[in-house]
Amino acid sequence: MITELGHFALILALVTALLQSTLPLIGAQVGDRRLMALAGPAAAVQFALIALSFGALTWAFVTSDFSLSLVVAHSHTEKPLLYKVAGVWGNHEGSLLLWVLALSLFGGCAHWFGQNLPLRLKARVLAVQGAIGVAFLSFMLFTSNPFLRLVTPPMNGNDMNPILQDPGLAFHPPFLYLGYVGLSMSFAFAVAALLEGRVDAAWGRWVRPWTLAAWMFLTIGIIMGSLWAYYELGWGGFWFWDPVENASFMPWLIATALLHSAIVVEKREALKSWTILLAIFAFGFSLIGTFIVRSGVITSVHSFASDPTRGMAVLAILGIFMGGALTLYAAKAGDLEAKGVFSMVSRESGLVVNNLLLTVAAFVVFVGTIWPLVAEVLLGRALSVGAPFFDAAFSPFVVVLALVLPIGAVLPWKRAELSRAMRPFLPALVLAVAAGLLAWAVGSGRSTLGPLGVALAAWLISGALVDLWGRSGRGAFAARLSRLTRLPRADWGRVTSHAGLGLTIFGVVALTSWSVEDIRVVKQGESFTLGRYEITFEGIREEAGSNFTAQVADIAVKRDGQLIDRLHPAKRVYPFAQMTTTEAAIRPGVLGDLYVVVGDEQDGGGYAIRSYLKPFALWLWIGGVMMGLGGLLSLTDRRYRLAAGAARAKPQGVPTE
């Protein structure tokens, strides 16, 4: 009964989305306030219905209702409760339901927190959201229904993919989807602005919180996925330039550019057409990511589905929304007159450089991701584009971006003197050069990338601190500290994110430049040395889990002859899923991680043991969290909340209908 209720709620949600996407749009066109006013309640009802459907599917997984085909394929009675819940979105159909739940949540939030938005603009924004809902609800109900029943339910299920049975992967997809889908709000605001033929400072202020929220969720989602790859897959890496990894990274790059471009619209009413275009492409790349994950046209360990029919449906949705939005842009872009003028040296120019670097970098990642498919279709050749291409093609943009970011953040609007702006940064520049030279000396010149990355990281972090201190004004030290505590949260958020980027760059270059790897066959009782550690293999024991069996290795770790830790890497066998996973054992530390993986038993006796020293790995994750925290701090600044921005815009003549 509950599952039927969930299925029926999805059908009603589709009907509601149809009404939301049409009636308010008609009302906005003809000026009917009653039709426009329907948009908000319709968005709230759609969210309630989809939440009910999602709750019903979750209940089916928790109670192991094997009358549902989806539960049979992705659950098992012996699976821990957390992974039963995660199994709801650990598959194609359930993840689509999570997708539309996030979409309806953003639409509901626009209704609940956008009370001061102009009625006509709000109606058009929610109508566009409703149209996206119609597309994906139809796609789900007609091709990927999560509530399909079985005539003869089995006694048990097939279990969830074992590599997804991890706490990090339980929370990674919801954050990632909130980021993907959140960009639909930026898209909706862009389309609504094109329909009205008007983009002004108030619009820039309205679109920023939604973009910032999506960017924050996407940042946390990417970091969680990278951390999961590091400790779960057992290969010691954190990023593989996998197509699905790139699918989340591309919209993140475009969203970052959009965030900075919207600042120019808000402050100077310039870059209007460019900002609208970025908003369209940010969501477009999210849809491209959805296509990559679900079409099977590009091989990836992360793919949810490999059904070309479903892939073509997503491609059709992408074509309709992107084609329609770009056609509207071509027709209306001429109406978006830029008012602000600025010189070659100004904050506007700095943000333009920022935008160009980020968008071209996203294009490079896109070409590298999609080229194997193009080569196969057009040239009939099977090609692969791996990490060497991406590292060589993407890294220069990161270097230039890191160099210009601290200066660009403090340049005055409209016109600036570069020499004057550079003066406060001289200590930061000296510190960055010194840090790079120190890294070169310590590394004995083995790597150029490492010292360069250390110098860039020091430049970004110290530059962020200079930026922060410069906003405290002049006067006594105590007075400046007091003023720092009263700075807007958006300033703290920007500085935190920029410093977090510096820490992330430091963690990346440290891991890629100075990691140490050791692979050998070790028999029970034998020891070997790795860096400052003495590692002793004490043996293998069998262990039973809730839905798996495991071979667990006991590893003793000594330093200077003293036992400091015991590690337990393992190989797990999931009998129902008939899969084996590798569980790495990690001894984390501020200066680096000791990372150990146990392999198969060898013919001559002993086991293959892979061990790594991963310097400063923790700093990468701290940097990513800091970037997300910076987004959260900025989002809580009342100046950039949607309602506050709209309320202040009213006296300036923004229409209320």
XYZ file of C-alpha atoms in Angstrom:
657
model
C 0.000 0.000 0.000
C 2.790 2.445 0.890
C 4.627 1.802 -2.379
C 1.446 2.359 -4.383
C 1.025 5.633 -2.531
C 4.571 6.618 -3.494
C 3.911 5.771 -7.152
C 0.643 7.716 -7.177
C 2.371 10.704 -5.523
C 4.903 10.778 -8.396
C 2.081 10.900 -10.945
C 0.406 13.747 -9.044
C 3.777 15.538 -8.852
C 4.030 15.354 -12.647
C 0.533 16.866 -13.011
C 1.470 19.607 -10.527
C 4.690 20.317 -12.411
C 2.723 20.645 -15.637
C 0.468 23.253 -14.037
C 3.458 25.029 -12.471
C 5.265 25.255 -15.796
C 2.346 26.652 -17.806
C -0.211 28.692 -15.847
C 2.239 31.079 -14.085
C 4.072 31.621 -17.376
C 0.810 32.553 -19.071
C -0.041 34.781 -16.132
C 3.325 36.567 -16.379
C 2.762 37.143 -20.087
C -0.757 38.558 -19.795
C -0.332 40.198 -16.381
C -2.777 37.960 -14.483
C -1.706 38.083 -10.828
C -3.862 35.111 -9.850
C -2.161 32.805 -12.338
C 1.279 34.099 -11.344
C 0.472 33.519 -7.678
C -0.115 29.805 -8.400
C 3.610 29.211 -8.969
C 4.657 29.234 -5.297
C 1.964 26.907 -3.898
C 2.455 24.565 -6.865
C 6.188 24.362 -6.109
C 5.466 23.582 -2.450
C 2.903 20.901 -3.355
C 5.282 19.335 -5.870
C 7.983 19.097 -3.202
C 5.554 17.544 -0.707
C 4.423 14.915 -3.226
C 7.947 13.953 -4.294
C 9.087 13.859 -0.649
C 6.185 11.477 0.046
C 7.251 9.284 -2.869
C 10.881 9.308 -1.730
C 9.797 8.386 1.786
C 7.760 5.470 0.431
C 10.733 4.114 -1.514
C 12.982 4.527 1.524
C 10.455 2.582 3.607
C 10.505 -0.219 1.021
C 14.304 -0.469 1.280
C 14.370 -0.304 5.084
C 11.695 -2.999 5.446
C 13.209 -5.135 2.643
C 10.055 -5.104 0.525
C 11.164 -7.522 -2.176
C 7.969 -7.108 -4.118
C 9.719 -4.061 -5.651
C 12.157 -4.920 -8.428
C 14.480 -2.087 -7.378
C 14.773 -3.370 -3.801
C 15.578 -6.868 -5.036
C 18.315 -5.577 -7.322
C 19.978 -3.278 -4.777
C 19.309 -4.510 -1.247
C 19.510 -7.506 1.064
C 18.094 -8.365 4.470
C 21.571 -8.660 6.043
C 22.725 -5.239 4.868
C 23.281 -2.607 7.620
C 20.525 -0.010 7.974
C 22.682 2.883 6.734
C 23.330 1.092 3.454
C 19.707 0.086 3.087
C 18.876 3.800 3.150
C 21.814 4.627 0.857
C 20.567 1.896 -1.476
C 17.614 4.153 -2.278
C 19.888 6.387 -4.368
C 22.653 3.870 -5.100
C 21.060 3.005 -8.447
C 19.691 4.675 -11.558
C 15.989 4.829 -10.677
C 16.416 5.843 -7.061
C 19.067 8.441 -7.889
C 16.649 10.012 -10.378
C 14.076 10.248 -7.612
C 16.672 11.969 -5.429
C 17.412 14.281 -8.387
C 13.785 15.436 -8.713
C 13.462 15.672 -4.917
C 16.385 18.115 -4.854
C 14.874 19.993 -7.804
C 11.526 20.382 -6.065
C 13.282 21.372 -2.824
C 14.968 24.305 -4.550
C 11.653 25.303 -6.111
C 9.996 25.150 -2.701
C 12.779 27.251 -1.170
C 12.278 29.877 -3.874
C 8.642 30.036 -2.767
C 9.326 30.059 0.980
C 12.318 32.403 1.044
C 11.597 34.521 -2.015
C 8.524 36.318 -0.717
C 9.933 39.714 -1.705
C 10.806 38.747 -5.252
C 8.897 40.632 -7.964
C 5.817 38.551 -8.684
C 6.370 38.324 -12.434
C 10.010 37.279 -12.083
C 9.167 34.743 -9.393
C 6.395 33.240 -11.540
C 8.752 32.820 -14.488
C 11.567 31.365 -12.368
C 9.266 28.763 -10.817
C 7.687 28.016 -14.201
C 11.116 27.154 -15.621
C 11.763 24.979 -12.552
C 8.421 23.306 -13.158
C 9.333 22.618 -16.791
C 12.559 20.909 -15.710
C 10.480 18.901 -13.240
C 8.095 17.842 -16.016
C 11.004 16.587 -18.116
C 12.641 14.515 -15.390
C 9.439 13.231 -13.808
C 8.306 12.062 -17.254
C 11.699 10.492 -17.888
C 11.494 8.646 -14.586
C 7.877 7.478 -14.815
C 8.084 6.291 -18.429
C 11.601 4.813 -18.569
C 12.924 4.442 -15.001
C 10.015 3.839 -12.652
C 11.386 2.989 -9.164
C 8.066 1.402 -8.110
C 7.878 -1.486 -10.583
C 6.473 -4.621 -8.933
C 7.467 -8.263 -9.282
C 4.807 -10.921 -9.786
C 6.696 -13.418 -7.619
C 8.876 -11.707 -4.991
C 12.052 -13.612 -4.040
C 13.001 -14.395 -0.453
C 16.024 -12.080 -0.557
C 17.757 -9.467 -2.675
C 20.956 -9.268 -4.719
C 22.636 -6.712 -2.428
C 24.016 -3.273 -3.234
C 27.258 -2.726 -5.146
C 29.863 -3.391 -2.403
C 32.093 -0.426 -3.276
C 29.118 1.832 -2.543
C 28.689 0.355 0.943
C 30.686 3.040 2.661
C 29.658 5.996 4.880
C 31.327 8.468 2.519
C 29.357 7.170 -0.448
C 26.164 7.186 1.585
C 26.354 10.996 1.875
C 28.348 11.874 -1.256
C 25.484 11.612 -3.822
C 22.974 13.804 -1.911
C 25.519 16.627 -1.628
C 26.516 16.230 -5.263
C 22.906 16.255 -6.445
C 22.105 19.347 -4.396
C 24.978 20.983 -6.261
C 23.964 19.723 -9.692
C 20.300 20.563 -9.272
C 20.917 23.823 -7.435
C 22.353 25.215 -10.656
C 18.879 24.837 -12.155
C 17.895 27.890 -10.094
C 20.630 29.970 -11.734
C 19.391 28.666 -15.095
C 15.797 29.536 -14.199
C 16.763 33.077 -13.161
C 18.693 33.484 -16.436
C 15.763 32.333 -18.587
C 13.330 34.473 -16.595
C 15.597 37.517 -17.074
C 15.763 36.857 -20.820
C 11.973 36.603 -21.003
C 11.718 39.971 -19.261
C 14.606 41.429 -21.260
C 16.072 42.867 -18.101
C 19.190 42.164 -16.044
C 20.237 44.666 -13.388
C 22.058 44.878 -10.062
C 19.078 43.460 -8.216
C 19.046 40.399 -10.491
C 22.751 39.847 -9.785
C 22.006 39.981 -6.066
C 19.107 37.538 -6.392
C 20.965 34.933 -8.432
C 24.084 34.842 -6.230
C 22.662 33.014 -3.180
C 21.304 30.183 -5.332
C 24.560 29.831 -7.241
C 26.522 30.012 -4.002
C 24.393 27.294 -2.380
C 24.829 25.011 -5.408
C 28.575 25.712 -5.523
C 28.926 24.945 -1.802
C 27.088 21.603 -2.068
C 29.016 20.688 -5.215
C 32.327 21.492 -3.492
C 31.523 19.275 -0.501
C 30.222 16.516 -2.778
C 33.402 16.507 -4.879
C 35.638 16.513 -1.809
C 33.690 13.611 -0.257
C 33.960 11.623 -3.481
C 37.681 12.299 -3.697
C 38.205 11.237 -0.076
C 36.194 8.054 -0.707
C 38.350 7.210 -3.723
C 41.454 7.741 -1.585
C 40.615 5.365 1.256
C 38.161 2.927 -0.334
C 39.428 1.982 -3.792
C 42.851 0.991 -2.482
C 44.998 2.502 -5.257
C 46.275 5.384 -3.157
C 44.966 8.170 -5.396
C 42.395 10.874 -4.839
C 41.498 11.877 -8.424
C 41.640 9.813 -11.594
C 40.168 12.243 -14.154
C 37.433 9.659 -14.610
C 34.577 10.876 -16.896
C 32.123 10.966 -13.999
C 34.597 12.831 -11.804
C 34.950 15.325 -14.641
C 31.170 15.492 -14.957
C 30.982 17.051 -11.497
C 34.135 19.143 -11.901
C 33.011 20.938 -15.097
C 29.854 22.518 -13.622
C 31.883 23.393 -10.507
C 34.328 25.383 -12.642
C 31.511 27.155 -14.507
C 29.629 27.833 -11.256
C 32.796 29.360 -9.778
C 33.046 31.660 -12.799
C 29.330 32.496 -12.505
C 29.712 33.440 -8.843
C 32.440 35.939 -9.660
C 30.701 37.248 -12.764
C 27.467 37.887 -10.849
C 29.453 40.147 -8.511
C 30.242 42.418 -11.474
C 26.567 42.509 -12.450
C 25.559 43.383 -8.897
C 28.232 46.000 -8.253
C 28.748 47.557 -11.681
C 25.928 46.284 -13.977
C 28.526 44.992 -16.436
C 29.081 41.533 -17.992
C 25.321 40.976 -18.142
C 25.212 38.854 -21.301
C 28.253 36.858 -20.187
C 26.717 36.132 -16.777
C 23.463 34.946 -18.361
C 25.462 32.672 -20.656
C 27.401 31.227 -17.720
C 24.147 30.515 -15.860
C 22.848 28.610 -18.873
C 26.039 26.607 -19.347
C 26.443 25.821 -15.641
C 23.171 23.897 -15.656
C 23.922 22.564 -19.127
C 27.100 20.919 -17.849
C 25.081 19.419 -14.996
C 22.817 17.813 -17.600
C 25.878 16.644 -19.545
C 27.060 14.980 -16.345
C 23.680 13.285 -15.988
C 23.985 12.035 -19.575
C 27.503 10.654 -19.002
C 26.457 8.809 -15.836
C 23.353 7.212 -17.320
C 23.989 6.642 -21.018
C 26.872 4.175 -20.895
C 28.492 5.882 -23.921
C 31.635 6.532 -21.856
C 33.052 3.807 -19.618
C 33.328 4.752 -15.952
C 33.418 2.898 -12.643
C 30.895 5.430 -11.352
C 28.174 4.900 -13.961
C 24.664 4.159 -12.721
C 23.303 2.781 -15.969
C 24.404 1.675 -19.442
C 21.111 1.891 -21.302
C 21.476 3.862 -24.576
C 17.706 4.497 -24.648
C 17.836 6.252 -21.288
C 20.915 8.114 -22.463
C 19.059 9.386 -25.532
C 16.215 10.580 -23.307
C 18.653 12.612 -21.181
C 20.272 13.911 -24.372
C 16.844 15.030 -25.616
C 16.208 16.877 -22.331
C 19.632 18.507 -22.643
C 18.899 19.549 -26.230
C 15.483 20.990 -25.404
C 16.556 23.097 -22.439
C 19.958 24.174 -23.716
C 18.703 24.739 -27.241
C 15.699 26.683 -26.031
C 17.712 28.810 -23.604
C 20.440 29.595 -26.143
C 17.855 30.468 -28.793
C 16.197 32.834 -26.333
C 19.628 34.247 -25.480
C 20.362 34.890 -29.164
C 17.065 36.736 -29.497
C 17.281 38.792 -26.300
C 20.986 39.309 -25.578
C 20.950 42.608 -27.465
C 18.550 44.034 -24.877
C 21.023 43.462 -22.036
C 22.892 46.729 -22.226
C 25.963 46.949 -20.014
C 26.166 50.207 -18.042
C 29.445 49.946 -16.155
C 32.716 50.806 -17.918
C 36.104 49.925 -16.516
C 39.792 50.159 -17.319
C 42.222 47.371 -18.089
C 43.443 47.449 -14.471
C 40.408 47.173 -12.187
C 38.535 44.613 -10.163
C 36.190 44.083 -13.099
C 39.154 43.181 -15.314
C 40.473 40.838 -12.637
C 37.134 39.059 -12.517
C 37.055 38.859 -16.318
C 40.467 37.145 -16.261
C 39.156 34.832 -13.534
C 36.159 33.965 -15.724
C 38.207 33.334 -18.841
C 40.622 31.021 -17.028
C 37.840 29.009 -15.388
C 35.695 28.647 -18.508
C 38.604 27.705 -20.782
C 39.758 25.194 -18.149
C 36.246 23.718 -18.095
C 36.323 23.506 -21.905
C 39.678 21.677 -21.768
C 38.228 19.143 -19.314
C 35.139 18.780 -21.530
C 37.219 18.100 -24.647
C 39.355 15.534 -22.840
C 36.259 13.822 -21.437
C 34.225 13.693 -24.632
C 37.050 13.124 -27.141
C 37.092 9.289 -26.841
C 33.408 9.263 -27.821
C 33.975 11.677 -30.722
C 36.957 9.663 -31.954
C 34.972 6.430 -31.866
C 31.944 7.881 -33.682
C 33.728 10.002 -36.295
C 37.083 8.260 -36.727
C 36.197 4.697 -35.789
C 39.120 4.583 -33.367
C 39.113 3.536 -29.727
C 41.081 6.184 -27.820
C 41.549 6.947 -24.160
C 42.438 10.299 -22.615
C 44.079 9.886 -19.236
C 45.698 11.795 -16.425
C 48.825 12.898 -18.393
C 46.692 14.934 -20.823
C 44.562 16.522 -18.122
C 47.545 17.276 -15.883
C 49.441 18.943 -18.730
C 46.463 20.822 -20.192
C 44.696 21.867 -16.985
C 47.596 22.764 -14.672
C 48.672 25.988 -16.485
C 45.245 27.511 -15.903
C 45.462 26.725 -12.183
C 48.888 28.343 -11.991
C 47.764 31.582 -13.663
C 44.531 31.663 -11.663
C 46.415 31.270 -8.387
C 48.800 34.065 -9.370
C 46.104 36.641 -10.181
C 43.516 35.698 -7.546
C 44.895 37.542 -4.467
C 45.553 40.782 -6.385
C 42.267 40.693 -8.293
C 40.311 40.366 -5.039
C 41.564 43.712 -3.681
C 41.712 45.902 -6.797
C 39.333 48.889 -6.683
C 36.303 48.946 -8.952
C 36.403 50.793 -12.291
C 40.033 51.962 -12.223
C 43.107 50.936 -10.248
C 46.895 51.269 -10.059
C 48.583 47.892 -10.109
C 51.737 49.069 -8.349
C 49.719 50.564 -5.507
C 47.619 47.414 -5.151
C 50.745 45.238 -5.093
C 52.470 47.031 -2.205
C 50.641 45.264 0.672
C 51.388 41.910 -1.000
C 55.176 42.233 -1.032
C 55.576 40.269 2.253
C 53.254 37.583 0.859
C 55.308 37.435 -2.333
C 58.560 37.084 -0.380
C 56.997 34.333 1.774
C 55.766 32.465 -1.315
C 59.177 32.578 -3.008
C 60.899 31.483 0.198
C 58.452 28.584 0.649
C 59.062 27.449 -2.934
C 62.833 27.572 -2.518
C 62.603 25.661 0.759
C 60.489 22.981 -0.907
C 63.065 22.757 -3.717
C 65.902 22.340 -1.236
C 64.102 19.758 0.901
C 63.031 17.816 -2.182
C 66.626 17.814 -3.497
C 65.398 19.165 -6.819
C 63.497 15.968 -7.640
C 60.342 17.778 -8.740
C 59.598 21.170 -10.256
C 55.866 20.825 -9.704
C 56.216 20.447 -5.939
C 58.092 23.696 -5.200
C 55.920 25.619 -7.658
C 52.779 24.303 -5.983
C 54.099 25.143 -2.528
C 54.905 28.695 -3.674
C 51.429 29.115 -5.185
C 49.761 27.727 -2.061
C 51.757 30.081 0.179
C 50.897 32.990 -2.142
C 47.160 32.213 -2.009
C 47.021 31.707 1.759
C 49.164 34.703 2.681
C 47.377 36.769 0.035
C 44.036 35.915 1.615
C 45.368 37.015 4.995
C 46.653 40.287 3.497
C 43.224 40.839 1.946
C 41.557 40.232 5.308
C 43.954 42.466 7.236
C 43.581 45.227 4.663
C 39.841 45.327 5.314
C 40.436 46.117 8.984
C 41.307 49.707 8.060
C 43.996 51.717 9.777
C 44.856 52.514 13.357
C 46.005 50.621 16.408
C 46.381 46.846 16.287
C 43.593 46.254 18.835
C 41.199 48.523 16.940
C 41.890 46.703 13.676
C 41.263 43.332 15.321
C 37.987 44.672 16.672
C 36.938 45.809 13.192
C 37.788 42.366 11.798
C 35.186 40.789 14.073
C 32.571 43.108 12.566
C 33.396 42.399 8.931
C 30.515 41.028 6.835
C 30.382 37.256 6.667
C 30.757 37.411 2.901
C 34.252 38.889 3.354
C 35.179 36.117 5.784
C 33.683 33.580 3.407
C 35.692 34.823 0.426
C 38.959 34.819 2.377
C 38.244 31.351 3.810
C 37.516 29.912 0.358
C 40.625 31.449 -1.208
C 42.816 30.153 1.627
C 41.111 26.758 1.311
C 42.023 26.694 -2.378
C 45.634 27.331 -1.378
C 45.601 24.431 1.083
C 44.016 22.176 -1.533
C 46.694 23.043 -4.086
C 49.364 22.329 -1.458
C 47.834 18.943 -0.653
C 47.554 18.025 -4.337
C 51.155 18.890 -5.224
C 52.510 17.222 -2.091
C 50.668 13.987 -2.892
C 51.617 13.972 -6.563
C 55.229 15.083 -6.120
C 56.508 13.442 -2.946
C 54.515 10.255 -2.392
C 56.599 7.124 -1.761
C 55.356 3.704 -2.908
C 56.554 0.227 -1.917
C 55.188 -3.038 -3.366
C 56.558 -6.376 -2.180
C 55.648 -9.926 -1.152
C 55.909 -10.315 2.623
C 55.651 -13.526 4.636
C 54.275 -13.771 8.140
C 56.677 -12.282 10.659
C 58.787 -10.427 8.081
C 59.482 -6.696 8.334
C 60.506 -3.954 5.966
C 61.254 -0.246 6.210
C 59.303 2.550 4.578
C 60.596 6.030 5.321
C 60.806 6.425 9.083
C 58.499 3.439 9.717
C 59.301 -0.223 10.312
C 56.373 -2.349 9.112
C 55.891 -5.947 10.282
C 53.389 -8.340 8.685
C 52.016 -10.440 11.567
C 49.582 -12.565 9.570
C 46.088 -12.926 8.128
C 42.884 -13.773 9.984
C 39.317 -14.421 8.876
C 36.553 -12.088 9.992
C 32.786 -12.113 9.360
C 30.738 -8.961 8.782
C 27.014 -8.422 8.501
C 26.914 -9.233 4.779
C 30.526 -10.081 3.942
C 33.526 -12.161 4.957
C 37.001 -10.667 5.140
C 40.648 -11.553 5.198
C 42.165 -9.050 7.621
C 45.892 -8.447 7.819
C 47.543 -7.491 11.112
C 50.304 -4.952 10.512
C 52.530 -3.635 13.311
C 54.000 -0.171 12.775
C 57.117 0.901 14.671
C 59.140 4.087 14.696
C 62.568 4.273 16.329
C 61.978 0.742 17.612
C 58.746 1.697 19.435
C 55.348 0.257 18.504
C 53.142 3.224 17.559
C 50.169 1.649 15.798
C 48.535 -1.486 14.418
C 46.877 -1.350 10.995
C 44.350 -3.803 9.603
C 43.973 -3.666 5.810
C 41.505 -6.200 4.471
C 39.963 -7.852 1.444
C 36.214 -8.293 1.710
C 34.110 -10.842 -0.165
C 30.397 -10.098 -0.605
C 28.817 -13.475 -1.421
C 25.411 -12.184 -2.525
C 26.867 -9.563 -4.883
C 29.739 -11.926 -5.797
C 32.279 -9.115 -5.562
C 35.534 -8.477 -3.717
C 36.657 -5.108 -2.384
C 39.926 -3.798 -0.999
C 39.896 -1.960 2.329
C 42.976 0.179 2.847
C 44.345 0.841 6.326
C 45.506 4.415 6.869
C 47.425 5.991 9.722
C 46.605 9.684 9.214
C 48.842 12.486 10.374
C 49.331 16.205 9.973
C 52.599 15.656 8.119
C 51.395 12.694 6.082
C 49.605 9.350 5.965
C 50.927 5.814 6.124
C 48.736 3.875 3.701
C 48.770 0.050 3.559
C 46.863 -2.366 1.299
C 46.943 -6.175 1.425
C 46.780 -8.140 -1.824
C 46.388 -11.781 -2.777
C 48.312 -14.724 -1.381
C 51.275 -15.607 -3.602
C 52.260 -19.057 -4.891
C 55.557 -19.101 -3.035
C 53.955 -18.063 0.239
C 53.354 -14.644 1.686
C 51.029 -11.844 0.589
C 51.452 -8.894 -1.713
C 51.642 -5.757 0.423
C 51.423 -2.272 -1.074
C 52.384 0.572 1.215
C 52.626 4.292 0.611
C 53.764 7.444 2.346
C 51.294 10.180 1.437
C 52.708 13.544 2.585
C 50.260 16.219 3.741
C 47.228 14.315 2.411
C 45.055 15.646 5.232
C 45.643 19.200 4.061
C 43.876 18.503 0.782
C 40.660 17.550 2.569
C 40.973 20.434 5.041
C 41.332 22.826 2.119
C 38.217 21.435 0.439
C 36.208 21.737 3.644
C 37.446 25.302 4.049
C 36.193 26.171 0.566
C 32.778 24.754 1.408
C 32.797 26.563 4.753
C 33.629 29.796 2.966
C 30.566 29.312 0.798
C 28.426 28.694 3.876
C 29.750 31.823 5.615
C 28.964 33.928 2.568
C 25.535 32.355 2.238
C 24.636 33.390 5.792
C 25.500 37.036 5.082
C 22.164 38.821 5.166
C 23.209 41.103 2.300
C 23.227 38.165 -0.088
C 20.145 36.323 1.054
C 17.466 36.406 -1.596
C 14.773 38.141 0.440
C 17.083 40.833 1.774
C 18.393 41.633 -1.676
C 14.925 41.842 -3.141
C 13.655 44.008 -0.311
C 16.397 46.567 -0.826
C 15.889 46.558 -4.561
C 12.240 47.643 -4.379
C 12.842 51.347 -3.706
C 15.116 51.470 -6.752
C 12.237 50.795 -9.048
C 12.255 47.036 -9.522
C 8.708 46.058 -10.492
C 6.672 43.975 -8.095
C 4.666 42.259 -10.788
